[in-house]
XYZ file of C-alpha atoms in Angstrom:
735
model
C 34.686 110.727 44.332
C 32.283 108.108 45.623
C 32.289 106.290 42.282
C 36.101 106.482 42.287
C 36.284 104.976 45.771
C 33.913 102.148 44.880
C 35.761 101.287 41.679
C 39.139 101.307 43.436
C 37.718 99.218 46.273
C 36.289 96.743 43.759
C 39.715 96.235 42.170
C 42.759 97.760 43.911
C 44.786 97.252 40.727
C 42.735 99.865 38.898
C 44.305 103.270 38.390
C 41.566 105.761 39.193
C 42.017 109.512 38.701
C 39.625 112.294 39.723
C 39.954 115.723 38.150
C 38.239 118.454 40.200
C 38.376 122.036 39.003
C 37.680 123.415 42.498
C 39.658 123.389 45.738
C 39.206 120.434 48.150
C 36.833 122.366 50.416
C 34.877 124.216 47.733
C 31.215 123.349 47.494
C 27.931 125.035 46.756
C 24.995 124.859 49.114
C 25.161 123.597 52.652
C 23.390 120.385 53.637
C 22.689 117.047 51.977
C 19.603 114.961 52.812
C 19.827 111.176 52.412
C 17.011 108.670 52.783
C 17.206 105.446 54.774
C 16.879 103.569 51.479
C 19.945 105.340 50.078
C 21.919 104.790 53.265
C 21.129 101.089 53.096
C 22.637 100.962 49.620
C 25.730 102.811 50.825
C 26.160 100.379 53.695
C 26.217 97.462 51.285
C 28.524 99.211 48.802
C 31.189 100.437 51.251
C 30.714 99.876 55.003
C 33.613 102.199 55.826
C 32.085 105.237 54.123
C 28.706 104.329 55.575
C 30.112 104.183 59.122
C 31.596 107.682 58.821
C 28.425 109.055 57.277
C 26.295 107.507 59.981
C 28.406 109.132 62.697
C 28.080 112.532 61.020
C 24.359 112.462 60.301
C 21.733 114.433 62.142
C 18.326 112.728 62.160
C 14.768 113.920 62.648
C 11.247 112.721 61.880
C 9.047 115.801 61.677
C 7.819 118.110 58.938
C 6.467 121.489 60.058
C 4.083 123.330 57.740
C 3.278 126.923 58.640
C 0.431 128.619 56.815
C -1.645 131.692 57.698
C -1.084 131.512 61.415
C -1.405 127.735 61.656
C 1.447 125.323 62.319
C 0.967 121.640 61.569
C 3.521 118.993 62.440
C 3.554 115.634 60.709
C 5.868 113.008 62.136
C 7.312 109.643 61.155
C 9.163 110.755 58.013
C 12.733 109.737 58.871
C 15.234 112.286 57.526
C 19.028 112.206 57.769
C 21.399 114.994 56.719
C 24.978 116.185 56.955
C 26.978 119.151 55.778
C 28.442 119.147 52.293
C 31.914 119.955 53.621
C 31.708 116.977 55.964
C 30.636 114.756 53.070
C 33.607 115.962 51.020
C 35.998 115.216 53.888
C 34.681 111.662 54.277
C 34.920 110.899 50.560
C 38.339 112.510 50.135
C 39.724 110.549 53.055
C 38.307 107.299 51.703
C 39.681 107.943 48.220
C 43.122 108.802 49.606
C 43.149 105.657 51.733
C 42.325 103.485 48.728
C 44.935 105.131 46.507
C 42.697 107.177 44.217
C 44.604 109.987 42.478
C 42.713 113.166 43.476
C 43.684 116.250 41.462
C 42.157 119.466 42.808
C 42.171 122.848 41.093
C 42.747 120.890 37.902
C 40.707 121.076 34.725
C 40.155 117.683 33.169
C 41.537 117.042 29.692
C 39.023 117.268 26.843
C 36.477 114.410 26.719
C 37.927 112.845 23.580
C 41.437 112.881 25.028
C 40.215 111.169 28.192
C 38.244 108.602 26.222
C 41.312 107.747 24.133
C 43.637 107.374 27.141
C 41.370 105.623 29.683
C 39.275 102.470 29.807
C 36.339 104.276 31.455
C 35.481 107.962 31.692
C 32.844 109.027 34.246
C 31.517 112.500 33.553
C 30.115 113.902 36.795
C 30.555 117.494 35.671
C 27.086 118.704 36.558
C 24.082 120.118 34.793
C 26.375 122.238 32.586
C 28.447 119.173 31.652
C 31.019 119.946 28.953
C 31.389 116.223 28.354
C 27.699 115.896 27.573
C 27.710 118.932 25.321
C 30.733 117.627 23.416
C 28.606 114.670 22.307
C 25.140 116.181 22.565
C 24.067 114.466 19.355
C 24.595 111.109 21.092
C 23.391 111.871 24.613
C 20.342 113.791 23.349
C 19.887 116.201 26.271
C 16.622 118.051 26.887
C 16.830 120.909 29.374
C 13.607 122.482 30.688
C 13.847 125.733 32.633
C 11.111 126.249 35.214
C 9.247 129.294 36.459
C 10.646 129.943 39.928
C 13.843 131.568 41.166
C 15.533 130.180 44.268
C 18.638 130.738 46.379
C 20.549 128.442 48.777
C 21.300 130.067 52.132
C 22.088 128.892 55.658
C 21.186 129.786 59.234
C 23.539 129.254 62.196
C 21.096 127.279 64.305
C 19.508 123.868 63.898
C 15.820 123.577 63.185
C 14.154 120.600 64.817
C 12.096 119.669 61.723
C 11.894 120.041 57.975
C 10.132 123.401 57.692
C 7.865 124.741 54.960
C 6.859 128.364 55.442
C 4.772 130.564 53.148
C 5.083 134.353 53.090
C 2.353 136.352 51.365
C 3.982 139.674 50.536
C 2.865 142.749 48.643
C 4.850 141.414 45.685
C 3.462 137.889 45.746
C 3.983 134.541 47.436
C 7.396 133.417 48.657
C 8.279 129.974 49.981
C 10.872 128.787 52.470
C 12.241 125.219 52.536
C 14.559 124.604 55.502
C 16.133 121.680 57.355
C 18.988 121.035 59.804
C 22.230 119.522 58.580
C 24.367 119.544 61.726
C 23.995 120.363 65.399
C 24.215 124.101 64.807
C 23.246 124.796 61.203
C 20.296 124.659 58.825
C 19.918 124.888 55.067
C 17.405 127.549 54.048
C 16.129 127.738 50.472
C 13.928 130.655 49.449
C 11.885 130.256 46.285
C 9.355 132.367 44.377
C 7.941 132.869 40.902
C 10.135 134.851 38.517
C 7.668 137.741 38.370
C 7.505 137.924 42.175
C 11.312 137.864 42.362
C 11.534 140.818 39.995
C 8.699 142.754 41.613
C 10.403 142.382 44.992
C 13.661 143.742 43.565
C 15.752 140.648 44.211
C 17.110 140.897 40.661
C 19.016 144.003 41.780
C 20.417 142.621 45.058
C 23.740 140.899 45.616
C 24.238 137.785 47.755
C 24.565 139.632 51.071
C 21.604 141.886 50.396
C 19.464 138.950 49.272
C 20.306 136.997 52.435
C 19.428 139.959 54.634
C 16.161 140.550 52.793
C 15.139 136.886 53.033
C 15.987 136.837 56.749
C 13.665 139.783 57.275
C 10.807 138.216 55.320
C 11.079 134.945 57.270
C 12.136 136.486 60.570
C 9.612 134.536 62.646
C 10.798 131.048 61.725
C 14.430 132.230 61.947
C 13.815 133.815 65.372
C 15.372 137.000 64.060
C 18.657 135.326 63.163
C 20.670 136.191 60.066
C 21.117 134.138 56.915
C 24.402 133.663 55.087
C 25.369 132.577 51.609
C 28.084 130.440 50.055
C 28.667 131.800 46.570
C 24.864 131.839 46.531
C 22.999 133.205 43.550
C 19.389 133.281 42.467
C 18.771 130.757 39.736
C 15.955 128.951 37.963
C 15.816 125.178 38.265
C 16.336 123.164 35.103
C 15.146 119.610 34.636
C 17.645 117.651 32.559
C 16.744 114.471 30.696
C 19.123 112.578 28.404
C 18.121 110.097 25.735
C 21.304 108.121 26.485
C 23.727 108.115 29.394
C 26.768 106.575 27.729
C 28.816 106.995 24.560
C 31.583 104.536 23.920
C 33.549 104.308 27.158
C 32.165 107.589 28.541
C 29.225 107.559 30.941
C 27.266 110.381 32.584
C 26.703 110.387 36.339
C 24.477 112.466 38.626
C 23.448 115.937 37.470
C 25.292 115.482 34.185
C 22.759 112.763 33.339
C 19.613 113.934 35.124
C 18.336 116.477 37.612
C 15.500 116.359 40.146
C 14.095 119.392 41.931
C 15.415 120.088 45.417
C 11.911 120.081 46.918
C 12.039 116.288 47.075
C 15.722 116.256 48.085
C 16.928 113.824 45.466
C 19.911 115.352 43.638
C 22.695 113.921 45.794
C 20.625 110.811 46.515
C 20.363 110.020 42.800
C 24.046 110.731 42.219
C 25.368 108.423 44.938
C 22.898 105.713 43.934
C 24.168 106.090 40.360
C 27.700 105.588 41.658
C 26.740 102.427 43.551
C 24.983 100.910 40.535
C 27.694 101.910 38.054
C 30.525 100.457 40.148
C 28.579 97.248 40.741
C 27.946 96.700 37.023
C 31.526 97.556 36.049
C 32.735 95.034 38.636
C 30.299 92.401 37.360
C 31.188 92.878 33.684
C 31.704 90.915 31.604
C 32.452 93.760 29.151
C 32.309 97.521 29.584
C 29.582 98.042 26.945
C 27.444 95.416 28.661
C 28.148 96.958 32.065
C 27.147 100.454 30.919
C 24.004 99.126 29.260
C 23.050 97.201 32.406
C 23.739 100.262 34.546
C 21.391 102.400 32.488
C 18.735 99.675 32.294
C 18.714 99.435 36.079
C 18.866 103.123 36.904
C 16.770 104.789 34.214
C 13.311 103.612 35.419
C 14.165 104.640 38.993
C 15.491 108.018 37.903
C 12.526 108.692 35.629
C 10.138 107.867 38.461
C 11.977 110.275 40.740
C 12.009 112.968 38.072
C 8.249 112.631 37.573
C 7.730 113.063 41.306
C 10.138 116.003 41.361
C 8.371 117.762 38.488
C 5.019 117.275 40.222
C 6.509 118.786 43.364
C 8.154 121.756 41.685
C 4.970 122.580 39.777
C 3.039 122.521 43.023
C 5.327 125.241 44.321
C 5.155 127.118 41.029
C 1.376 127.305 41.449
C 1.528 127.867 45.204
C -0.562 131.035 45.012
C -3.530 128.971 43.840
C -3.268 126.665 46.858
C -3.364 129.309 49.580
C -7.116 129.522 50.124
C -7.521 125.868 51.029
C -8.471 125.042 54.625
C -5.155 125.107 56.523
C -5.086 121.423 57.424
C -5.993 120.406 53.879
C -3.263 122.740 52.633
C -0.756 120.865 54.794
C -1.938 117.462 53.567
C -1.849 118.698 49.977
C 1.736 119.858 50.426
C 2.811 116.563 51.979
C 1.298 114.558 49.120
C 2.225 116.956 46.308
C 4.688 114.612 44.566
C 2.195 111.703 44.776
C 4.879 109.572 46.447
C 3.521 110.147 49.926
C -0.100 108.987 49.947
C -2.992 108.805 52.372
C -2.277 105.202 53.311
C 1.454 105.815 53.607
C 0.939 108.917 55.728
C -1.531 107.059 57.933
C 1.251 104.607 58.756
C 3.754 107.385 59.422
C 1.481 109.706 61.363
C -1.971 108.289 62.193
C -2.920 111.227 64.421
C -2.343 113.907 61.780
C -4.010 111.814 59.077
C -7.056 111.198 61.283
C -7.390 114.950 61.852
C -7.399 115.536 58.081
C -10.045 112.836 57.634
C -12.261 114.413 60.305
C -11.964 117.826 58.693
C -12.889 116.274 55.328
C -16.014 114.805 56.898
C -15.191 111.102 57.084
C -17.316 109.299 59.688
C -15.290 106.931 61.896
C -14.083 103.932 59.939
C -15.065 105.444 56.584
C -12.353 106.000 53.941
C -12.667 109.313 52.057
C -13.706 107.553 48.854
C -16.817 106.211 50.580
C -18.227 109.576 51.577
C -21.230 110.807 49.560
C -21.124 113.700 47.118
C -23.976 115.825 45.837
C -23.810 116.811 42.181
C -26.685 119.093 41.256
C -29.836 117.193 42.196
C -28.031 113.848 42.327
C -26.362 112.412 45.425
C -23.636 109.907 44.639
C -23.075 107.347 47.379
C -19.296 107.362 46.884
C -16.597 109.202 44.959
C -15.725 106.517 42.384
C -16.655 106.980 38.725
C -16.334 104.340 36.031
C -14.767 106.443 33.303
C -16.197 106.427 29.764
C -14.544 103.649 27.751
C -15.277 103.151 24.059
C -16.254 99.547 23.359
C -16.754 99.654 19.566
C -19.214 96.748 19.589
C -22.509 98.483 18.770
C -24.398 97.539 15.616
C -25.894 100.466 13.698
C -25.351 102.501 16.850
C -27.522 100.185 18.965
C -25.969 99.008 22.255
C -26.372 95.282 22.726
C -25.762 92.536 25.243
C -22.080 93.379 25.515
C -23.000 96.875 26.714
C -25.553 95.454 29.138
C -23.016 93.067 30.646
C -20.183 95.612 30.645
C -22.077 98.497 32.231
C -24.241 96.227 34.371
C -21.178 94.519 35.843
C -19.593 97.835 36.747
C -22.848 99.027 38.287
C -22.917 95.873 40.415
C -19.251 96.528 41.218
C -20.030 99.365 43.592
C -19.005 102.597 41.820
C -21.040 105.675 42.649
C -21.364 106.662 38.989
C -21.009 104.500 35.880
C -20.480 106.337 32.594
C -21.201 105.094 29.104
C -18.696 105.379 26.310
C -18.968 108.461 24.105
C -22.443 108.058 22.621
C -22.598 109.665 19.191
C -25.338 112.127 18.324
C -25.469 111.220 14.647
C -24.379 108.564 12.206
C -21.909 111.021 10.695
C -20.615 111.815 14.183
C -19.361 108.273 14.876
C -15.688 107.539 15.438
C -15.959 104.005 14.069
C -18.722 101.772 12.663
C -18.877 100.129 16.115
C -19.715 103.287 18.060
C -22.953 103.503 20.023
C -25.435 106.266 19.350
C -28.567 108.110 20.375
C -29.781 109.383 17.036
C -32.703 106.925 16.819
C -35.480 105.833 19.134
C -34.359 102.208 18.756
C -31.009 103.154 20.229
C -32.735 104.969 23.083
C -34.840 101.876 23.817
C -31.704 99.747 23.990
C -30.105 102.195 26.415
C -33.278 102.190 28.530
C -32.872 98.431 28.970
C -29.366 99.022 30.365
C -30.287 101.872 32.721
C -33.271 99.883 34.001
C -31.003 96.948 34.820
C -28.530 99.172 36.640
C -31.208 100.901 38.693
C -33.017 97.674 39.580
C -30.023 95.415 40.217
C -27.645 97.964 41.750
C -29.862 100.415 43.652
C -28.024 103.606 44.486
C -25.709 103.420 41.479
C -26.062 106.339 39.084
C -25.551 105.825 35.380
C -24.495 108.664 33.114
C -24.298 109.184 29.368
C -21.502 111.001 27.564
C -22.706 112.700 24.377
C -20.245 113.583 21.642
C -19.497 113.979 17.968
C -16.307 112.646 16.394
C -15.545 115.686 14.255
C -12.354 115.241 12.241
C -11.435 112.054 14.153
C -14.295 110.020 12.684
C -14.638 107.367 10.000
C -11.840 105.189 11.376
C -11.304 101.506 12.041
C -12.087 99.746 15.285
C -9.382 100.409 17.854
C -7.862 96.929 17.675
C -7.843 97.028 13.865
C -5.813 100.243 13.684
C -6.487 103.178 15.969
C -7.178 106.423 14.074
C -6.661 104.605 10.751
C -9.279 105.381 8.077
C -11.620 102.629 6.982
C -10.436 100.622 3.971
C -13.872 101.184 2.382
C -17.136 102.877 3.248
C -15.746 106.071 4.744
C -18.268 108.798 5.453
C -17.655 112.559 5.134
C -16.387 114.438 8.180
C -17.129 117.877 9.581
C -15.026 119.974 11.943
C -14.319 123.503 13.095
C -11.736 123.909 10.325
C -10.747 121.851 7.264
C -7.720 120.281 8.927
C -7.179 116.506 8.722
C -6.178 114.744 11.939
C -3.112 113.391 10.154
C -2.370 114.976 6.775
C -2.039 112.369 4.085
C -3.649 109.695 6.258
C -7.025 110.925 7.488
C -9.498 112.712 5.268
C -9.929 116.473 5.274
C -13.166 117.458 7.036
C -15.572 120.093 5.835
C -15.678 123.209 7.980
C -19.137 123.633 9.466
C -21.076 126.578 8.044
C -24.020 128.257 9.754
C -26.491 125.627 8.617
C -24.150 122.853 9.691
C -23.593 124.398 13.116
C -27.328 124.585 13.676
C -27.903 121.047 12.440
C -25.256 119.531 14.724
C -26.550 121.501 17.694
C -30.021 120.097 17.064
C -28.534 116.592 16.867
C -27.126 117.104 20.350
C -30.456 118.284 21.756
C -32.363 115.426 20.124
C -29.888 112.938 21.599
C -30.204 114.593 25.012
C -33.987 114.224 24.935
C -33.612 110.542 24.118
C -31.046 110.141 26.901
C -33.482 111.615 29.398
C -36.236 109.239 28.272
C -33.775 106.342 28.452
C -33.376 106.975 32.181
C -29.835 108.307 32.463
C -29.125 110.116 35.736
C -26.407 112.439 34.407
C -25.316 113.810 31.048
C -21.751 114.703 30.126
C -20.944 116.833 27.095
C -17.734 115.616 25.460
C -15.573 118.662 24.706
C -12.223 116.869 24.888
C -9.807 114.635 23.002
C -9.982 116.391 19.664
C -13.579 115.466 18.849
C -15.892 118.037 17.320
C -16.506 120.401 20.251
C -12.910 120.027 21.442
C -11.844 120.961 17.919
C -13.524 124.339 18.376
C -11.755 124.960 21.693
C -8.155 124.313 20.652
C -6.232 126.933 18.650
C -4.419 124.061 16.936
C -7.626 122.775 15.359
C -9.728 125.942 15.091
C -8.434 128.327 12.418
C -11.772 129.999 11.784
C -11.952 133.726 11.098
C -15.656 134.127 11.900
C -17.302 134.570 15.312
C -16.516 130.940 16.196
C -12.757 131.299 15.944
C -9.962 133.614 16.961
C -9.480 134.260 20.656
C -10.642 131.932 23.412
C -13.993 133.676 23.715
C -14.632 133.015 20.030
C -13.469 129.405 20.232
C -15.774 128.850 23.213
C -18.836 130.267 21.487
C -20.075 127.160 19.695
C -19.404 124.622 22.488
C -21.275 126.948 24.853
C -24.162 127.233 22.404
C -24.392 123.454 22.286
C -24.135 123.217 26.067
C -26.919 125.777 26.550
C -29.172 124.000 24.075
C -28.621 120.631 25.759
C -29.021 122.081 29.242
C -32.373 123.528 28.196
C -33.805 120.137 27.228
C -32.047 118.065 29.892
C -34.128 117.681 33.090
C -33.276 120.427 35.558
C -32.953 118.013 38.483
C -30.333 115.900 36.718
C -26.736 117.131 36.660
C -24.766 117.963 33.561
C -20.981 117.824 33.339
C -18.432 118.725 30.675
C -15.268 116.828 29.792
C -12.413 119.036 28.609
C -8.814 118.559 27.523
C -6.999 120.876 29.915
C -3.874 120.895 27.760
C -3.071 119.751 24.248
C 0.458 118.720 25.286
C 1.617 120.556 22.164
C 3.234 123.883 21.383
C 0.671 126.579 20.636
C -2.255 124.561 21.944
C -4.611 124.875 24.880
C -2.727 125.749 28.064
C -3.515 125.128 31.712
C -4.429 128.816 31.991
C -6.836 128.449 29.061
C -8.360 125.415 30.757
C -9.252 127.463 33.823
C -11.061 129.975 31.623
C -12.821 127.230 29.661
C -13.964 125.689 32.923
C -15.057 129.087 34.201
C -17.208 129.627 31.124
C -18.946 126.242 31.326
C -19.520 126.657 35.072
C -21.073 130.062 34.462
C -23.440 128.436 31.957
C -24.581 125.851 34.485
C -22.174 122.908 34.353
C -22.401 121.020 37.630
C -18.839 119.689 37.359
C -15.845 119.655 35.023
C -14.403 116.295 34.008
C -10.759 117.252 33.501
C -8.814 115.175 31.026
C -5.944 116.143 28.703
C -4.622 115.728 25.202
C -5.583 113.472 22.291
C -6.258 116.607 20.257
C -3.289 116.436 17.864
C -1.217 113.389 16.918
C 2.151 115.014 17.675
C 1.350 115.599 21.355
C 3.969 114.876 24.005
C 2.136 113.937 27.209
C 4.043 113.757 30.483
C 2.795 110.333 31.463
C 3.031 109.113 35.024
C 0.995 108.246 38.054
C -2.076 110.491 38.340
C -0.430 112.698 35.725
C -3.595 114.569 34.710
C -4.859 115.323 38.193
C -2.899 118.596 38.665
C -5.082 120.157 35.967
C -8.247 119.233 37.863
C -6.628 120.491 41.056
C -5.845 123.828 39.450
C -9.387 124.340 38.151
C -10.912 123.389 41.491
C -8.568 125.671 43.417
C -9.091 128.612 41.056
C -12.859 128.379 40.633
C -14.220 126.330 43.523
C -16.292 124.254 41.081
C -16.591 120.476 41.478
C -14.169 118.510 39.336
C -13.708 114.918 38.253
C -10.063 113.844 38.051
C -8.853 111.230 35.571
C -5.556 109.895 34.289
C -3.594 106.904 35.601
C -5.418 106.823 38.930
C -4.941 103.171 39.671
C -5.370 102.468 43.384
C -7.864 103.210 46.100
C -4.986 104.858 47.950
C -4.632 107.315 45.040
C -8.356 108.069 45.230
C -8.287 108.712 48.974
C -5.163 110.852 48.652
C -6.571 113.050 45.885
C -9.836 113.589 47.742
C -8.271 114.438 51.094
C -5.827 116.822 49.443
C -8.746 118.697 47.883
C -7.458 118.085 44.375
C -10.744 116.636 43.176
C -14.287 115.773 44.213
C -14.648 112.564 42.209
C -12.152 110.159 40.662
C -12.794 108.475 37.319
C -10.969 105.220 36.623
C -10.991 103.264 33.366
C -8.388 100.503 33.087
C -8.727 99.386 36.721
C -12.399 98.732 35.995
C -11.477 96.677 32.938
C -9.137 94.611 35.059
C -11.664 94.268 37.864
C -15.360 95.124 37.363
C -15.787 94.959 41.162
C -12.882 97.311 41.820
C -14.869 99.531 44.180
C -16.249 96.663 46.251
C -12.789 95.138 46.513
C -11.391 98.520 47.575
C -13.956 98.590 50.373
C -13.099 95.042 51.462
C -9.368 95.741 51.442
C -9.910 98.785 53.675
C -12.267 96.950 56.027
C -15.218 99.140 55.063
C -18.702 97.575 55.122
C -20.973 100.620 55.043
C -23.809 101.750 52.809
C -21.531 103.481 50.286
C -20.317 100.132 48.913
C -23.094 97.540 49.297
C -22.520 94.073 47.904
C -25.442 92.812 45.815
C -27.314 90.135 47.750
C -26.251 87.287 45.419
C -22.579 88.325 45.835
C -22.407 88.827 49.605
C -20.741 85.483 50.209
C -17.766 86.808 48.225
C -17.399 90.045 50.151
C -14.240 88.834 51.873
C -11.011 87.943 50.131
C -10.770 84.158 49.592
C -8.069 82.395 51.617
C -4.862 81.679 49.753
C -2.374 78.853 49.975
C 0.117 78.594 52.818
C 3.045 80.978 52.694
C 5.041 79.701 55.660
C 7.326 77.510 53.557
């Protein structure tokens, strides 16, 4: 209806028809939440609709989070809501006034009939869109069903805040999301994992019984009041993504094109913003195909960003049980920042008092950002929480690191990070990825590394430098990254070994030899010999590379380990050899220096390592003495499908930390100091490893300190650089 009103307003000569299968006052759910950003767009698109909406809205600023007897209120969030019936009335009145033909209780003609008889067909027929299914081969829908059941209910009183309430029942954890939508009513959504829903017997209750049961469970926040439904049914949320949004003169709008979980309140927001953009592009022309293409080009990046945030949020609630044992205030901060859209810096602007209380509980001295607090890892105290992530350089000669390594690692050590990691250093010539990989299989290589560690320790006192030891496994004997990543060498390839004789890419990469008993022993001894050299070279920390499809990772993943002996089969069998290598290295590595393990917490592929497996893998390494888990993902099989996005790998670190209480290092598209502070305060990680930001700016950590006004001991500028510790003045910007 909103799209119809905008199109008719844009050109009164247009004949615009709306087919609606339901009655004029039929709707599901109760309240609609709109952001100030969305309202601003509505004001520009149609001031008349905006004026009516504004008069009908209820506004509030607070979020209440209740957890285990504690209630925390965070303010400054700026919500606005109204009832769905009121929204329908406003839009129907506007459409009628503009001359839109509204046809209620009327099924629309088939999609092809509409397309043949109209210039433009807008399919806003929801997540079950018949229009989309009629041309599914063109639209390319992907529908993902998630793990929780939820129901939309209402209470006949107005809450004074957005309320999150957790109920820990004998059947499992249940979650309430509630907010006011008019002066005397509130939307109440109750959500829980499918298995909890069944154990509690909700699968056998009708709407009335479910409402009564939910009201009893959450009686305290409801003050004993009843809940009511509106054709309410328990359902599982489905995330819908379409490869295309238009086909000929037919275009998808709102939930027919995309869905976003209700926990970030974006379904109606996205739909009305779609309508604004679509009408604007149709009005601007010049042709309909160009208008539809421009509409999708504008909206798709915004929608995909929202969907990523929504998926992060819904998964947080799916794994709610693992969050419950956090300190209550940290739990609240974690909930507020779950989608990674609200951050530490953003929340500090909205609610400085609440944010300051979280910082104090974390242990931040006055004026000290979380990232500049120290952290003890085994016998090593890191002065801050920033790690320069391992980054392969591919410039070593015969495995010997040279001046490029000295400058690269030395610059990052001078740049202020608490820990600087080498690239994956190979334990043997056969274990290289490329001819340019660095190694520790000779004393000459160890001497070259000693030169680098000595520079870091002397020129950047307080900076720790760590070595990552690994073996390429089946992913070896390839070209330098910029010459063709994962492509075999044109000549001079060396034989590969792996857990199983499976090439990385059949027909492209060579088939490795499966390690036999003698080979397993030999490789293990290569790791211990390299570890001894690393200790003599002066490294402060050693990380065992068990990720990204390299040799030890190849044992862990069921996709790459098809062995039938003691080193294959179930997870315990697949863990056996990596643990043997870890134990052997730990035995020769100095006891006062920490040892970490990098793992791929998911293979991003069907049948591969799962997040649940990752917890057990982490548990095993921690039990064997790992001081921390460096939690990465993927790169195990070439047909992976990662869910890229901001900080997209950090939930896996969060899950391991919450489940086991072991220190973790988070990686994966962490790009700003605000991200680092947010992840630390939320308790999702203990350290943050960043790669590309340190390529862009070797002094990233020092600049992060300067930008936050921090001048303490956790980020000291080297004496020769102190004159540059403040941002240089820029040109005038006053016109």
